[in-house]
Coordinates of C-alpha atoms and ligand atoms in Angstrom, one line a residue:
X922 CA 0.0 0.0 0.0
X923 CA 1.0 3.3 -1.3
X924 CA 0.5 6.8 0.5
X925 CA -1.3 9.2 -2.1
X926 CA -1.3 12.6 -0.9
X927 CA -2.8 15.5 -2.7
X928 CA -1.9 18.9 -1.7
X929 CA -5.0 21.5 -3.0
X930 CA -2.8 24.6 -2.0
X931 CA -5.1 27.6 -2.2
X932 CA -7.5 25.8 -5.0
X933 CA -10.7 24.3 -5.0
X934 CA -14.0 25.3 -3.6
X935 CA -17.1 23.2 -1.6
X936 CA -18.3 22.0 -5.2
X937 CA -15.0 19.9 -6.1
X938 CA -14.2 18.8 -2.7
X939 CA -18.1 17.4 -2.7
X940 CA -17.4 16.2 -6.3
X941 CA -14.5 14.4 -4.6
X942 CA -15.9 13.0 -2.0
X943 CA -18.8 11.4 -3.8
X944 CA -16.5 9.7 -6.1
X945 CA -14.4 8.6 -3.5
X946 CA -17.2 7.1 -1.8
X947 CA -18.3 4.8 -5.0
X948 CA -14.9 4.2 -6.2
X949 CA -12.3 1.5 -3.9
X950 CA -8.8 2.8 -3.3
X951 CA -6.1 0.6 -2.8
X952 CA -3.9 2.7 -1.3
X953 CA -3.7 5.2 2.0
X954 CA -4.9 8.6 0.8
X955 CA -4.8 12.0 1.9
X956 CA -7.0 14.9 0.7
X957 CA -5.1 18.5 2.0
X958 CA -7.8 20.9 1.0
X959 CA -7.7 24.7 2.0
X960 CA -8.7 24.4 5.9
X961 CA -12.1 25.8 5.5
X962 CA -12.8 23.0 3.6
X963 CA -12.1 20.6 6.1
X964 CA -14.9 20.8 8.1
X965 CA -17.1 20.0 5.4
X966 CA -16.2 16.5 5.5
X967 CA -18.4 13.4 5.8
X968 CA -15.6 10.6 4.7
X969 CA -16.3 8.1 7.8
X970 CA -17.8 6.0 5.2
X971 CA -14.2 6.0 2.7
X972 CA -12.2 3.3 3.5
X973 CA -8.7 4.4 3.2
X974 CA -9.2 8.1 2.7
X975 CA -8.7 10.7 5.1
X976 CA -7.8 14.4 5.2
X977 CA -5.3 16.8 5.9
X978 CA -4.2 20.0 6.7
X979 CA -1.3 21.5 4.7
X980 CA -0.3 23.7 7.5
X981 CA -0.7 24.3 11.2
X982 CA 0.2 26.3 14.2
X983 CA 3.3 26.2 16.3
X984 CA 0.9 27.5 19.2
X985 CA -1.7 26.2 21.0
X986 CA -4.2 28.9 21.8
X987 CA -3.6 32.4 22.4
X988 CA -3.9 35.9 20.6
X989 CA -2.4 34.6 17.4
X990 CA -4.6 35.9 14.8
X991 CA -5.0 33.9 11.6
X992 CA -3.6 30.5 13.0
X993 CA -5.2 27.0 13.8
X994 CA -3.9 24.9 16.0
X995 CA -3.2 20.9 16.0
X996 CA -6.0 20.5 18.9
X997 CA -8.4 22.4 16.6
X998 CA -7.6 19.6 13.9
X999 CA -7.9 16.8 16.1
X1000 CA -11.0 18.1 17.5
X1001 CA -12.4 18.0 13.9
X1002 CA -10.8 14.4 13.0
X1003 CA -8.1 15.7 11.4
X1004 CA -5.0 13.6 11.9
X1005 CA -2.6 14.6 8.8
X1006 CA -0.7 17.3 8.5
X1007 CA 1.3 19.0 5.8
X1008 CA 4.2 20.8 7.5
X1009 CA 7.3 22.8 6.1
X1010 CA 6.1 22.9 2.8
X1011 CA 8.8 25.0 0.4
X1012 CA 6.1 27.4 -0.4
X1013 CA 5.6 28.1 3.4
X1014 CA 9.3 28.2 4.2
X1015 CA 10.0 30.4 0.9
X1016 CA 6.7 32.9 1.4
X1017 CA 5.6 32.5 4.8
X1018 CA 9.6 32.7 6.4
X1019 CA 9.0 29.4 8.1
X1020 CA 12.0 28.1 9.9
X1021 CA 13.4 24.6 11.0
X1022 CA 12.8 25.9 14.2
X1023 CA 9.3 26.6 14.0
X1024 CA 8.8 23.5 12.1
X1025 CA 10.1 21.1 14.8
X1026 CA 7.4 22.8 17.1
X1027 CA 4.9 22.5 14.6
X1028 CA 6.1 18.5 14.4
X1029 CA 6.1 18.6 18.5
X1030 CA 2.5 20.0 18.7
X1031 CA 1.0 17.2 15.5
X1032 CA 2.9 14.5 17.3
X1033 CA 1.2 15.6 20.9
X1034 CA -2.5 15.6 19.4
X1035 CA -1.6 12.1 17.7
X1036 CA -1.7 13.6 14.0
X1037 CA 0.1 12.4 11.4
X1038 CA 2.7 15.0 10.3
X1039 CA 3.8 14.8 6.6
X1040 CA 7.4 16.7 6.7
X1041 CA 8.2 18.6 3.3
X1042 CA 12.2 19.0 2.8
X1043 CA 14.4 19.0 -0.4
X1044 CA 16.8 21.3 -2.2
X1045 CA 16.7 24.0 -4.6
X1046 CA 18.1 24.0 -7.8
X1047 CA 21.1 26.1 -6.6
X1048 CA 21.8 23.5 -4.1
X1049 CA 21.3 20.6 -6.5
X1050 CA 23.8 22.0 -9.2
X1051 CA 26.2 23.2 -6.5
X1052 CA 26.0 19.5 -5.1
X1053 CA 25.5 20.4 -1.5
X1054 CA 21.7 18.9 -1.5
X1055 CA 22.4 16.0 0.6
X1056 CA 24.0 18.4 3.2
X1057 CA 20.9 20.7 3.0
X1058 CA 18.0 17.5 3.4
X1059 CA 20.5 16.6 6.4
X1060 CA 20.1 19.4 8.3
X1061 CA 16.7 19.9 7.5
X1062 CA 15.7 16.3 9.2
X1063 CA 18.1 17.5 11.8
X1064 CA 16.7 20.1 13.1
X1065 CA 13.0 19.1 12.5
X1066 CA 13.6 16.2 14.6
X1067 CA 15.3 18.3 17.1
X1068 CA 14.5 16.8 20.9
X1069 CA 12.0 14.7 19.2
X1070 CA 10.7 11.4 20.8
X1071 CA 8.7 9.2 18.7
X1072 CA 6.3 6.7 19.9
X1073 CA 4.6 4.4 17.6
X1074 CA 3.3 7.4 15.2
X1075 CA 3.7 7.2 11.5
X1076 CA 5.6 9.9 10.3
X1077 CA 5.3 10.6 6.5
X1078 CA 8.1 12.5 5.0
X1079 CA 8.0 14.0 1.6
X1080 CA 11.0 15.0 -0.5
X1081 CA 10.0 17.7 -3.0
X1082 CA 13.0 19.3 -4.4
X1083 CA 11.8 22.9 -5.1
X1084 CA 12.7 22.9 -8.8
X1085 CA 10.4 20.3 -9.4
X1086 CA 7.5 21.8 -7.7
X1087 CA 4.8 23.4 -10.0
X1088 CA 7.3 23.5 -13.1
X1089 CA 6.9 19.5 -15.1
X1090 CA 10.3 18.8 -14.3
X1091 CA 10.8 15.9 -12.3
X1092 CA 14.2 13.9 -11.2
X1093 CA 15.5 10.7 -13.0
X1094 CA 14.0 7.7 -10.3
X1095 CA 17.6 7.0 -9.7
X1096 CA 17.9 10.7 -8.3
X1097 CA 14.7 10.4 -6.2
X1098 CA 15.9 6.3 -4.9
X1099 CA 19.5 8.1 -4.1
X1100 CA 17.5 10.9 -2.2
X1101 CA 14.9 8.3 -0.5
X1102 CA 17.6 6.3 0.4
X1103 CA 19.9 8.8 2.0
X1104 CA 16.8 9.8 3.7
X1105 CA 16.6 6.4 5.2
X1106 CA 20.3 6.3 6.3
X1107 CA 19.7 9.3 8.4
X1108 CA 16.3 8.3 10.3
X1109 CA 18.3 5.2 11.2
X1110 CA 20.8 6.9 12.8
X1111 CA 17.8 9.1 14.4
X1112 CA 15.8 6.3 14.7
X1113 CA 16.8 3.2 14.9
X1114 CA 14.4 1.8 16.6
X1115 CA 11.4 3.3 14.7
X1116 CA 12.3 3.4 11.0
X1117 CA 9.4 1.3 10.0
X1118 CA 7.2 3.9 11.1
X1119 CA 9.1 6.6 8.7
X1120 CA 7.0 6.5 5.5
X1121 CA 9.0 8.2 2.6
X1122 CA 7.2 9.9 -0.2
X1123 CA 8.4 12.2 -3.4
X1124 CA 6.6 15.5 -4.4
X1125 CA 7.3 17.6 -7.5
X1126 CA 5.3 17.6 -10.9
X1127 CA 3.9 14.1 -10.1
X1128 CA 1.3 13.3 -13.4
X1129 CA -0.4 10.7 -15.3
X1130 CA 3.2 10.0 -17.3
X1131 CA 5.3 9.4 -14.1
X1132 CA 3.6 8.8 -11.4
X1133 CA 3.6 5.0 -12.2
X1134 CA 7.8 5.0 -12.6
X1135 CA 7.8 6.5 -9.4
X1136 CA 5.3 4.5 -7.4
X1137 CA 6.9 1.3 -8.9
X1138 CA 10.2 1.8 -7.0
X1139 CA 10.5 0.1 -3.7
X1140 CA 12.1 3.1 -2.1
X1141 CA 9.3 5.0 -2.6
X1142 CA 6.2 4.7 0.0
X1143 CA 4.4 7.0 -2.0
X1144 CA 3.7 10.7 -3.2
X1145 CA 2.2 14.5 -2.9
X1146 CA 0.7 15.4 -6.0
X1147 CA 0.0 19.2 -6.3
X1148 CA -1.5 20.5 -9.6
X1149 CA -2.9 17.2 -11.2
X1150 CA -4.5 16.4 -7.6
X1151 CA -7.1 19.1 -8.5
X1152 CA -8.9 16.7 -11.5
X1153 CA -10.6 13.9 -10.0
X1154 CA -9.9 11.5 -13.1
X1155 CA -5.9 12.3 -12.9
X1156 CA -5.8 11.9 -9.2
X1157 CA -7.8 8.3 -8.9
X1158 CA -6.0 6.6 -11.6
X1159 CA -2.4 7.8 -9.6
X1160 CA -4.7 6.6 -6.0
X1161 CA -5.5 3.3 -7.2
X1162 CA -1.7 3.0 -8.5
X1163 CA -1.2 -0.8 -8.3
X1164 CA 2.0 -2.5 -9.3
Ligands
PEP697 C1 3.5 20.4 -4.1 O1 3.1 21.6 -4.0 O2 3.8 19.8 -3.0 C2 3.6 19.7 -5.3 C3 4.2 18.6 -5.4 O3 3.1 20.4 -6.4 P1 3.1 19.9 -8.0 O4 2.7 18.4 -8.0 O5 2.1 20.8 -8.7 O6 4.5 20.0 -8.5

């Protein structure tokens, strides 16, 4: 079993997700999967009835409750049966000036209110022609992880290197199995006693003509799919991804 996670950013509306969810409810999926709708969206939900299909935040708080205007916190999410969690997302740490610091609270607070987080990291294409992306995913699962103990949670991490994201370009699989697999190397060594629970998935330009090269790998536990998650047709044939 595959995680499918799709990632609406700021798209969609009450009509798609509902167009979504009644598919969803006729169709079987064969795989775990995610919706991450704009949060206004997610208390529209009635998916008790989807086997295998849940939904997610893309973002959340590093606070609990307080005079933080704008903000929603993990105990808000749980308390609407929301238990994924995008965090660190490139577009968040790029616009929004989120920092591995305030990730690894975010990470602290999802872990405390049992939600699932899903950790974006990954390297821009400075970083990747310069070489040094290895060094950057490093200290990003460094300092995520920072004071961090896990119980028996599944943690989902996603690599999206940034200059796939949005632009059709997407790695060679033997650059995303290198990345995956360094990935692994360094949640051993952080981990070692709960690396099964560490569920590694790739994000960037994911569509109908790769998504099945990717998924196929063994190294791959699944991926976020941003633009084509948004057309129900595109993102149920990459859900119900079989190998
Ligand atoms: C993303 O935003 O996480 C993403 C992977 O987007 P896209 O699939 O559109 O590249």
């Amino acid at each position: 079993m595959k995680y499918i996670i799709a990632n609406w950013k700021l798209n969609g509306s009450k009509s798609l997700l509902s167009e979504f969810l009644n598919q969803f409810a006729t169709h079987s999926l064969h795989n775990y999967v995610v919706l991450c709708p704009p949060h206004l969206l997610l208390s529209d939900l009635d998916n008790k009835h989807i086997d295998n299909f849940f939904m997610g935040s893309q973002n959340v708080s590093e606070y609990n409750n307080g005079a933080f205007t704008g903000e929603i916190s993990a105990e808000m999410l749980a308390e609407n049966k929301v238990f994924h969690s995008i965090v660190g997302h490139s577009e968040r740490r790029t616009l929004f000036s989120e920092t591995d610091e305030k990730i690894n609270i975010k990470i602290k607070q999802l872990l405390s209110n049992k939600i699932t987080p899903i950790l974006c990291i990954g390297e821009n294409l400075e970083q990747r022609n310069t070489n040094i992306f290895k060094k950057i995913i490093d200290v990003q699962l460094e300092e995520a992880f920072k004071n961090i103990k896990i119980d028996d949670q599944t943690i989902i991490i996603a690599y999206e290197p940034i200059w796939s994201i949005g632009t059709g370009i997407t790695p060679d699989i033997s650059q995303i199995i290198e990345v995956h697999e360094f990935i692994t190397t360094k949640i051993k060594q952080l981990y070692p006693k709960n690396v099964n629970q560490f569920k590694i998935a790739y994000g960037g330009s994911v569509n109908l003509k790769n998504y099945h090269t990717i998924l196929s790998s063994k190294a791959v536990d699944g991926v976020l799919v941003g633009g084509a998650s948004l057309d129900f047709r595109s993102f149920y044939e990459i859900c119900n991804f079989k190998n």
